[in-house]
Amino acid sequence: MDELEPIRRLRADVPEPRVEAEVRAREALSQAIARERGGRSARSRKPTRLPTLMAGVVVAAAGLAVAQASEAPPECPSASDGVRGILLSVQASADWRILECPSVQEAVRVVTEGQEQGEPGAAGGSARELPD
Amino acid sequence: MRRLTEPTDATIVVASLSDPDRFAVIFERHYGAIHRYLQRRLGLALAEDLAAQTFVEAFAARGRYDQSRSDARPWLLGIATNLVRHHWRKETRALRAYARTGEDPSSHGFEDEVIEHLDQTRAGPLAARAVAALDRRDRDVLLLFAWEESSYEEIAAALEIPIGTVRSRLARARRQVRELLGPAGQDLLETPSAEGGAVNG
């Protein structure tokens, strides 16, 4: 018997991360990046620098392939999409500048506050609309 | 699978030293894997917080990244494992509870009151008891090897220990698991539907 086989079976097939958690994690990292970039808060910086991650790659002269930055900021999701709709837009977006959108920041705030108030899955599956 | 033209993780990490925004690529590539690892070990609620923390800490520590390692996953698993250590007693309690009840808490989080997912293999509770009994450091090595399919070298890089130490810890863990599973574990593996012996965490 391979004694590790029962251990491998113990390895649960866990579901994909919840979109709320992933967006909050992106937000946390985005803020850390913003802090390092210049001490500006992630809330106040202009959405002009984050790269478009999936926009393709180019091979730089030095031989290094780098992500190609997008010129235009991403289209912000509408507040009428609801919290979950907005979070799904963030998850699907390759451009982290979407985190700067007011509707996204409000959605993250709603999710974070729900989490802090002990509402696991707060806003999850919600079609709740955000205030304009 | 990553295209050959795409930059390696090492390239991205190095680029992020001058352009911090680049580090977002590391998140995009590895968040799911790190979250799953943490969820398997500590349950959903903690995994969500610790997965986020893993990337924030990795970003802060990227200046110390070993650029000879093209894949950042072992490095991130190491950071995540360090975070798990702050919660290893909770992990042990959860494994023991699993051993007693046969109910796998990882899909809900250890603190959830309602556990719906029942393990389909009778060997699960025995294995949980065996893992719970391991020394914390041996457990880290064993789970990185068995669950994350990390190589000795990757585990050594993740935990910042010599490969020889990985080998010795893994050998000790395997021996201990073998002893704890014993003939009952073998029977259960060969006849999954058979009733297991008493498991008393």
PDB file of N, CA and C in Angstrom, chain A residues 1-12 14-18 21-22 24-26 28-29 32-33 36-37 49-51 53 57 64-67 96 115, chain B residues 5 7 11 20-22 24-25 27-28 31 35-36 39-40 48 52 55-56 59 62 98 104 106 121 124 127-128 131 142 145-147 174 177-178 181 186 189:
ATOM      1  N   MET A   1       0.840  -1.204   0.000  1.00  0.00           N
ATOM      2  CA  MET A   1       0.000   0.000   0.000  1.00  0.00           C
ATOM      3  C   MET A   1       0.876   1.256   0.000  1.00  0.00           C
ATOM      4  N   ASP A   2       0.514   2.228  -0.780  1.00  0.00           N
ATOM      5  CA  ASP A   2       1.159   3.530  -0.695  1.00  0.00           C
ATOM      6  C   ASP A   2       0.500   4.285   0.449  1.00  0.00           C
ATOM      7  N   GLU A   3       1.280   4.546   1.489  1.00  0.00           N
ATOM      8  CA  GLU A   3       0.668   5.150   2.675  1.00  0.00           C
ATOM      9  C   GLU A   3       0.175   6.569   2.421  1.00  0.00           C
ATOM     10  N   LEU A   4       0.629   7.140   1.313  1.00  0.00           N
ATOM     11  CA  LEU A   4       0.170   8.497   1.018  1.00  0.00           C
ATOM     12  C   LEU A   4      -1.172   8.533   0.302  1.00  0.00           C
ATOM     13  N   GLU A   5      -1.611   7.374  -0.179  1.00  0.00           N
ATOM     14  CA  GLU A   5      -2.864   7.380  -0.929  1.00  0.00           C
ATOM     15  C   GLU A   5      -4.042   7.890  -0.075  1.00  0.00           C
ATOM     16  N   PRO A   6      -4.182   7.433   1.165  1.00  0.00           N
ATOM     17  CA  PRO A   6      -5.278   7.996   1.976  1.00  0.00           C
ATOM     18  C   PRO A   6      -5.121   9.488   2.215  1.00  0.00           C
ATOM     19  N   ILE A   7      -3.875   9.939   2.286  1.00  0.00           N
ATOM     20  CA  ILE A   7      -3.646  11.378   2.482  1.00  0.00           C
ATOM     21  C   ILE A   7      -4.079  12.131   1.229  1.00  0.00           C
ATOM     22  N   ARG A   8      -3.750  11.557   0.083  1.00  0.00           N
ATOM     23  CA  ARG A   8      -4.172  12.212  -1.166  1.00  0.00           C
ATOM     24  C   ARG A   8      -5.684  12.258  -1.254  1.00  0.00           C
ATOM     25  N   ARG A   9      -6.329  11.191  -0.800  1.00  0.00           N
ATOM     26  CA  ARG A   9      -7.794  11.182  -0.845  1.00  0.00           C
ATOM     27  C   ARG A   9      -8.379  12.222   0.100  1.00  0.00           C
ATOM     28  N   LEU A  10      -7.602  12.532   1.115  1.00  0.00           N
ATOM     29  CA  LEU A  10      -8.053  13.535   2.083  1.00  0.00           C
ATOM     30  C   LEU A  10      -8.072  14.936   1.469  1.00  0.00           C
ATOM     31  N   ARG A  11      -7.323  15.057   0.399  1.00  0.00           N
ATOM     32  CA  ARG A  11      -7.240  16.343  -0.298  1.00  0.00           C
ATOM     33  C   ARG A  11      -8.597  16.634  -0.934  1.00  0.00           C
ATOM     34  N   ALA A  12      -9.305  17.497  -0.287  1.00  0.00           N
ATOM     35  CA  ALA A  12     -10.664  17.773  -0.747  1.00  0.00           C
ATOM     36  C   ALA A  12     -10.654  18.514  -2.069  1.00  0.00           C
ATOM     37  N   VAL A  14     -11.904  21.293  -3.461  1.00  0.00           N
ATOM     38  CA  VAL A  14     -12.553  22.515  -2.996  1.00  0.00           C
ATOM     39  C   VAL A  14     -13.038  23.324  -4.199  1.00  0.00           C
ATOM     40  N   PRO A  15     -14.097  24.055  -4.000  1.00  0.00           N
ATOM     41  CA  PRO A  15     -14.627  24.858  -5.108  1.00  0.00           C
ATOM     42  C   PRO A  15     -13.721  26.039  -5.423  1.00  0.00           C
ATOM     43  N   GLU A  16     -13.987  26.652  -6.525  1.00  0.00           N
ATOM     44  CA  GLU A  16     -13.249  27.860  -6.890  1.00  0.00           C
ATOM     45  C   GLU A  16     -13.470  28.944  -5.834  1.00  0.00           C
ATOM     46  N   PRO A  17     -12.516  29.844  -5.686  1.00  0.00           N
ATOM     47  CA  PRO A  17     -12.687  30.918  -4.698  1.00  0.00           C
ATOM     48  C   PRO A  17     -13.946  31.739  -4.985  1.00  0.00           C
ATOM     49  N   ARG A  18     -14.565  32.203  -3.922  1.00  0.00           N
ATOM     50  CA  ARG A  18     -15.732  33.063  -4.103  1.00  0.00           C
ATOM     51  C   ARG A  18     -15.295  34.378  -4.745  1.00  0.00           C
ATOM     52  N   ALA A  21     -14.358  37.137  -2.360  1.00  0.00           N
ATOM     53  CA  ALA A  21     -13.039  37.010  -1.739  1.00  0.00           C
ATOM     54  C   ALA A  21     -11.933  37.395  -2.713  1.00  0.00           C
ATOM     55  N   GLU A  22     -12.101  36.978  -3.950  1.00  0.00           N
ATOM     56  CA  GLU A  22     -11.061  37.284  -4.931  1.00  0.00           C
ATOM     57  C   GLU A  22     -10.957  38.791  -5.173  1.00  0.00           C
ATOM     58  N   ARG A  24     -11.833  41.156  -3.096  1.00  0.00           N
ATOM     59  CA  ARG A  24     -11.242  41.799  -1.913  1.00  0.00           C
ATOM     60  C   ARG A  24      -9.735  41.580  -1.871  1.00  0.00           C
ATOM     61  N   ALA A  25      -9.297  40.402  -2.303  1.00  0.00           N
ATOM     62  CA  ALA A  25      -7.856  40.133  -2.335  1.00  0.00           C
ATOM     63  C   ALA A  25      -7.158  41.021  -3.366  1.00  0.00           C
ATOM     64  N   ARG A  26      -7.812  41.199  -4.497  1.00  0.00           N
ATOM     65  CA  ARG A  26      -7.243  42.110  -5.510  1.00  0.00           C
ATOM     66  C   ARG A  26      -7.140  43.524  -4.950  1.00  0.00           C
ATOM     67  N   ALA A  28      -6.868  44.403  -1.856  1.00  0.00           N
ATOM     68  CA  ALA A  28      -5.799  44.480  -0.851  1.00  0.00           C
ATOM     69  C   ALA A  28      -4.436  44.618  -1.514  1.00  0.00           C
ATOM     70  N   LEU A  29      -4.202  43.821  -2.538  1.00  0.00           N
ATOM     71  CA  LEU A  29      -2.922  43.910  -3.235  1.00  0.00           C
ATOM     72  C   LEU A  29      -2.797  45.233  -3.986  1.00  0.00           C
ATOM     73  N   ALA A  32      -1.719  47.819  -1.634  1.00  0.00           N
ATOM     74  CA  ALA A  32      -0.299  47.679  -1.293  1.00  0.00           C
ATOM     75  C   ALA A  32       0.581  48.222  -2.416  1.00  0.00           C
ATOM     76  N   ILE A  33       0.177  47.937  -3.634  1.00  0.00           N
ATOM     77  CA  ILE A  33       0.918  48.448  -4.786  1.00  0.00           C
ATOM     78  C   ILE A  33       0.867  49.973  -4.819  1.00  0.00           C
ATOM     79  N   GLU A  36       3.109  51.572  -2.244  1.00  0.00           N
ATOM     80  CA  GLU A  36       4.523  51.577  -2.615  1.00  0.00           C
ATOM     81  C   GLU A  36       4.793  52.560  -3.754  1.00  0.00           C
ATOM     82  N   ARG A  37       3.845  52.672  -4.641  1.00  0.00           N
ATOM     83  CA  ARG A  37       4.079  53.504  -5.816  1.00  0.00           C
ATOM     84  C   ARG A  37       4.307  54.957  -5.441  1.00  0.00           C
ATOM     85  N   ARG A  49      -2.293  53.826 -14.480  1.00  0.00           N
ATOM     86  CA  ARG A  49      -1.029  53.108 -14.590  1.00  0.00           C
ATOM     87  C   ARG A  49      -1.110  51.573 -14.625  1.00  0.00           C
ATOM     88  N   LEU A  50      -2.166  51.022 -14.047  1.00  0.00           N
ATOM     89  CA  LEU A  50      -2.171  49.570 -13.945  1.00  0.00           C
ATOM     90  C   LEU A  50      -2.188  48.936 -15.326  1.00  0.00           C
ATOM     91  N   PRO A  51      -1.482  47.839 -15.485  1.00  0.00           N
ATOM     92  CA  PRO A  51      -1.385  47.234 -16.808  1.00  0.00           C
ATOM     93  C   PRO A  51      -2.613  46.407 -17.156  1.00  0.00           C
ATOM     94  N   LEU A  53      -3.586  43.078 -18.123  1.00  0.00           N
ATOM     95  CA  LEU A  53      -2.807  41.853 -17.965  1.00  0.00           C
ATOM     96  C   LEU A  53      -2.950  40.898 -19.139  1.00  0.00           C
ATOM     97  N   VAL A  57       1.215  40.134 -24.953  1.00  0.00           N
ATOM     98  CA  VAL A  57       2.558  40.396 -24.471  1.00  0.00           C
ATOM     99  C   VAL A  57       3.438  40.833 -25.626  1.00  0.00           C
ATOM    100  N   LEU A  64      13.006  40.727 -22.659  1.00  0.00           N
ATOM    101  CA  LEU A  64      12.040  40.426 -21.619  1.00  0.00           C
ATOM    102  C   LEU A  64      10.633  40.666 -22.155  1.00  0.00           C
ATOM    103  N   ALA A  65       9.800  39.706 -21.919  1.00  0.00           N
ATOM    104  CA  ALA A  65       8.411  39.882 -22.325  1.00  0.00           C
ATOM    105  C   ALA A  65       7.675  40.572 -21.193  1.00  0.00           C
ATOM    106  N   VAL A  66       6.952  41.583 -21.509  1.00  0.00           N
ATOM    107  CA  VAL A  66       6.246  42.318 -20.468  1.00  0.00           C
ATOM    108  C   VAL A  66       4.793  42.501 -20.868  1.00  0.00           C
ATOM    109  N   ALA A  67       3.954  42.658 -19.870  1.00  0.00           N
ATOM    110  CA  ALA A  67       2.553  42.877 -20.150  1.00  0.00           C
ATOM    111  C   ALA A  67       2.386  44.243 -20.804  1.00  0.00           C
ATOM    112  N   TRP A  96      -6.727  45.923 -13.920  1.00  0.00           N
ATOM    113  CA  TRP A  96      -6.952  46.216 -12.503  1.00  0.00           C
ATOM    114  C   TRP A  96      -7.380  47.656 -12.259  1.00  0.00           C
ATOM    115  N   GLN A 115     -18.858  41.265   5.528  1.00  0.00           N
ATOM    116  CA  GLN A 115     -17.948  40.276   6.111  1.00  0.00           C
ATOM    117  C   GLN A 115     -17.649  40.622   7.564  1.00  0.00           C
TER     118      GLN A 115
ATOM    119  N   THR B   5       5.934  32.529 -25.119  1.00  0.00           N
ATOM    120  CA  THR B   5       6.270  33.941 -25.250  1.00  0.00           C
ATOM    121  C   THR B   5       5.922  34.740 -24.005  1.00  0.00           C
ATOM    122  N   PRO B   7       6.073  36.012 -20.215  1.00  0.00           N
ATOM    123  CA  PRO B   7       7.184  36.139 -19.278  1.00  0.00           C
ATOM    124  C   PRO B   7       7.037  35.165 -18.114  1.00  0.00           C
ATOM    125  N   THR B  11      10.587  36.818 -14.184  1.00  0.00           N
ATOM    126  CA  THR B  11      10.678  38.046 -14.983  1.00  0.00           C
ATOM    127  C   THR B  11       9.688  39.088 -14.474  1.00  0.00           C
ATOM    128  N   PRO B  20       5.763  48.393  -9.825  1.00  0.00           N
ATOM    129  CA  PRO B  20       5.014  47.536  -8.890  1.00  0.00           C
ATOM    130  C   PRO B  20       3.732  46.960  -9.484  1.00  0.00           C
ATOM    131  N   ASP B  21       3.139  47.667 -10.411  1.00  0.00           N
ATOM    132  CA  ASP B  21       1.885  47.190 -10.992  1.00  0.00           C
ATOM    133  C   ASP B  21       2.026  45.813 -11.638  1.00  0.00           C
ATOM    134  N   ARG B  22       3.235  45.514 -12.084  1.00  0.00           N
ATOM    135  CA  ARG B  22       3.451  44.221 -12.743  1.00  0.00           C
ATOM    136  C   ARG B  22       3.091  43.047 -11.846  1.00  0.00           C
ATOM    137  N   ALA B  24       0.634  42.388 -10.284  1.00  0.00           N
ATOM    138  CA  ALA B  24      -0.745  41.915 -10.460  1.00  0.00           C
ATOM    139  C   ALA B  24      -0.772  40.622 -11.284  1.00  0.00           C
ATOM    140  N   VAL B  25       0.185  40.470 -12.172  1.00  0.00           N
ATOM    141  CA  VAL B  25       0.231  39.257 -13.004  1.00  0.00           C
ATOM    142  C   VAL B  25       0.444  38.016 -12.130  1.00  0.00           C
ATOM    143  N   PHE B  27      -0.539  37.615  -9.132  1.00  0.00           N
ATOM    144  CA  PHE B  27      -1.840  37.324  -8.518  1.00  0.00           C
ATOM    145  C   PHE B  27      -2.729  36.570  -9.502  1.00  0.00           C
ATOM    146  N   GLU B  28      -2.810  37.083 -10.703  1.00  0.00           N
ATOM    147  CA  GLU B  28      -3.685  36.466 -11.704  1.00  0.00           C
ATOM    148  C   GLU B  28      -3.303  35.004 -11.943  1.00  0.00           C
ATOM    149  N   TYR B  31      -3.447  33.029  -7.741  1.00  0.00           N
ATOM    150  CA  TYR B  31      -4.408  33.201  -6.644  1.00  0.00           C
ATOM    151  C   TYR B  31      -5.251  31.941  -6.417  1.00  0.00           C
ATOM    152  N   HIS B  35      -5.312  29.884  -2.946  1.00  0.00           N
ATOM    153  CA  HIS B  35      -6.578  29.836  -2.211  1.00  0.00           C
ATOM    154  C   HIS B  35      -7.004  28.390  -1.960  1.00  0.00           C
ATOM    155  N   ARG B  36      -6.892  27.545  -2.973  1.00  0.00           N
ATOM    156  CA  ARG B  36      -7.295  26.148  -2.809  1.00  0.00           C
ATOM    157  C   ARG B  36      -6.426  25.450  -1.765  1.00  0.00           C
ATOM    158  N   GLN B  39      -7.525  26.647   1.578  1.00  0.00           N
ATOM    159  CA  GLN B  39      -8.851  26.161   1.936  1.00  0.00           C
ATOM    160  C   GLN B  39      -8.798  24.694   2.361  1.00  0.00           C
ATOM    161  N   ARG B  40      -7.957  23.929   1.681  1.00  0.00           N
ATOM    162  CA  ARG B  40      -7.825  22.524   2.080  1.00  0.00           C
ATOM    163  C   ARG B  40      -7.268  22.414   3.492  1.00  0.00           C
ATOM    164  N   GLU B  48      -9.779  32.627   2.739  1.00  0.00           N
ATOM    165  CA  GLU B  48     -10.023  33.881   2.021  1.00  0.00           C
ATOM    166  C   GLU B  48      -9.129  34.999   2.542  1.00  0.00           C
ATOM    167  N   ALA B  52      -5.412  36.426   0.534  1.00  0.00           N
ATOM    168  CA  ALA B  52      -5.145  37.844   0.276  1.00  0.00           C
ATOM    169  C   ALA B  52      -3.846  38.270   0.952  1.00  0.00           C
ATOM    170  N   PHE B  55      -0.523  37.289  -0.827  1.00  0.00           N
ATOM    171  CA  PHE B  55      -0.056  38.102  -1.955  1.00  0.00           C
ATOM    172  C   PHE B  55       0.449  39.473  -1.504  1.00  0.00           C
ATOM    173  N   VAL B  56      -0.155  40.004  -0.461  1.00  0.00           N
ATOM    174  CA  VAL B  56       0.349  41.276   0.058  1.00  0.00           C
ATOM    175  C   VAL B  56       1.753  41.068   0.640  1.00  0.00           C
ATOM    176  N   PHE B  59       4.235  40.489  -2.160  1.00  0.00           N
ATOM    177  CA  PHE B  59       4.584  41.762  -2.814  1.00  0.00           C
ATOM    178  C   PHE B  59       5.632  42.514  -2.001  1.00  0.00           C
ATOM    179  N   ARG B  62       9.111  40.777  -2.344  1.00  0.00           N
ATOM    180  CA  ARG B  62       9.545  40.363  -3.676  1.00  0.00           C
ATOM    181  C   ARG B  62      11.005  40.724  -3.968  1.00  0.00           C
ATOM    182  N   TYR B  98     -12.623  15.762  12.039  1.00  0.00           N
ATOM    183  CA  TYR B  98     -12.894  14.974  10.831  1.00  0.00           C
ATOM    184  C   TYR B  98     -12.690  13.489  11.130  1.00  0.00           C
ATOM    185  N   ASP B 104     -15.949  16.190   6.350  1.00  0.00           N
ATOM    186  CA  ASP B 104     -14.857  17.043   5.883  1.00  0.00           C
ATOM    187  C   ASP B 104     -15.255  18.509   5.980  1.00  0.00           C
ATOM    188  N   SER B 106     -13.527  21.129   5.083  1.00  0.00           N
ATOM    189  CA  SER B 106     -12.749  22.074   4.276  1.00  0.00           C
ATOM    190  C   SER B 106     -13.588  22.864   3.286  1.00  0.00           C
ATOM    191  N   THR B 121     -14.863   8.255   1.163  1.00  0.00           N
ATOM    192  CA  THR B 121     -13.963   7.138   1.421  1.00  0.00           C
ATOM    193  C   THR B 121     -13.856   6.909   2.914  1.00  0.00           C
ATOM    194  N   GLY B 124     -10.770   8.280   4.903  1.00  0.00           N
ATOM    195  CA  GLY B 124     -10.593   9.699   5.192  1.00  0.00           C
ATOM    196  C   GLY B 124     -10.374  10.012   6.656  1.00  0.00           C
ATOM    197  N   ALA B 127      -7.018   8.872   7.847  1.00  0.00           N
ATOM    198  CA  ALA B 127      -5.946   9.711   7.315  1.00  0.00           C
ATOM    199  C   ALA B 127      -5.913  11.049   8.034  1.00  0.00           C
ATOM    200  N   ALA B 128      -7.073  11.597   8.324  1.00  0.00           N
ATOM    201  CA  ALA B 128      -7.127  12.869   9.040  1.00  0.00           C
ATOM    202  C   ALA B 128      -6.492  12.735  10.416  1.00  0.00           C
ATOM    203  N   VAL B 131      -2.723  12.647   9.963  1.00  0.00           N
ATOM    204  CA  VAL B 131      -2.142  13.965   9.666  1.00  0.00           C
ATOM    205  C   VAL B 131      -2.168  14.842  10.913  1.00  0.00           C
ATOM    206  N   LEU B 142       4.665  17.030   4.283  1.00  0.00           N
ATOM    207  CA  LEU B 142       3.817  15.957   3.752  1.00  0.00           C
ATOM    208  C   LEU B 142       2.695  16.512   2.876  1.00  0.00           C
ATOM    209  N   PHE B 145       3.803  17.870  -0.405  1.00  0.00           N
ATOM    210  CA  PHE B 145       4.178  16.764  -1.292  1.00  0.00           C
ATOM    211  C   PHE B 145       2.933  16.033  -1.806  1.00  0.00           C
ATOM    212  N   ALA B 146       2.047  15.673  -0.896  1.00  0.00           N
ATOM    213  CA  ALA B 146       0.916  14.829  -1.275  1.00  0.00           C
ATOM    214  C   ALA B 146      -0.239  15.616  -1.899  1.00  0.00           C
ATOM    215  N   TRP B 147      -0.474  16.804  -1.423  1.00  0.00           N
ATOM    216  CA  TRP B 147      -1.620  17.573  -1.920  1.00  0.00           C
ATOM    217  C   TRP B 147      -1.231  18.498  -3.067  1.00  0.00           C
ATOM    218  N   ARG B 174       5.911   9.867   6.517  1.00  0.00           N
ATOM    219  CA  ARG B 174       5.356   8.685   5.848  1.00  0.00           C
ATOM    220  C   ARG B 174       5.373   7.487   6.792  1.00  0.00           C
ATOM    221  N   VAL B 177       2.610   7.980   9.312  1.00  0.00           N
ATOM    222  CA  VAL B 177       1.287   7.756   8.703  1.00  0.00           C
ATOM    223  C   VAL B 177       1.056   6.257   8.506  1.00  0.00           C
ATOM    224  N   ARG B 178       2.091   5.582   8.029  1.00  0.00           N
ATOM    225  CA  ARG B 178       1.959   4.140   7.808  1.00  0.00           C
ATOM    226  C   ARG B 178       1.613   3.432   9.110  1.00  0.00           C
ATOM    227  N   LEU B 181      -2.015   4.419  10.197  1.00  0.00           N
ATOM    228  CA  LEU B 181      -3.062   3.805   9.380  1.00  0.00           C
ATOM    229  C   LEU B 181      -3.138   2.309   9.666  1.00  0.00           C
ATOM    230  N   GLN B 186      -5.065  -0.132   5.418  1.00  0.00           N
ATOM    231  CA  GLN B 186      -4.896  -0.919   4.203  1.00  0.00           C
ATOM    232  C   GLN B 186      -6.208  -1.590   3.818  1.00  0.00           C
ATOM    233  N   LEU B 189      -8.522   0.859   2.278  1.00  0.00           N
ATOM    234  CA  LEU B 189      -8.166   1.233   0.916  1.00  0.00           C
ATOM    235  C   LEU B 189      -8.583   0.157  -0.072  1.00  0.00           C
TER     236      LEU B 189
END
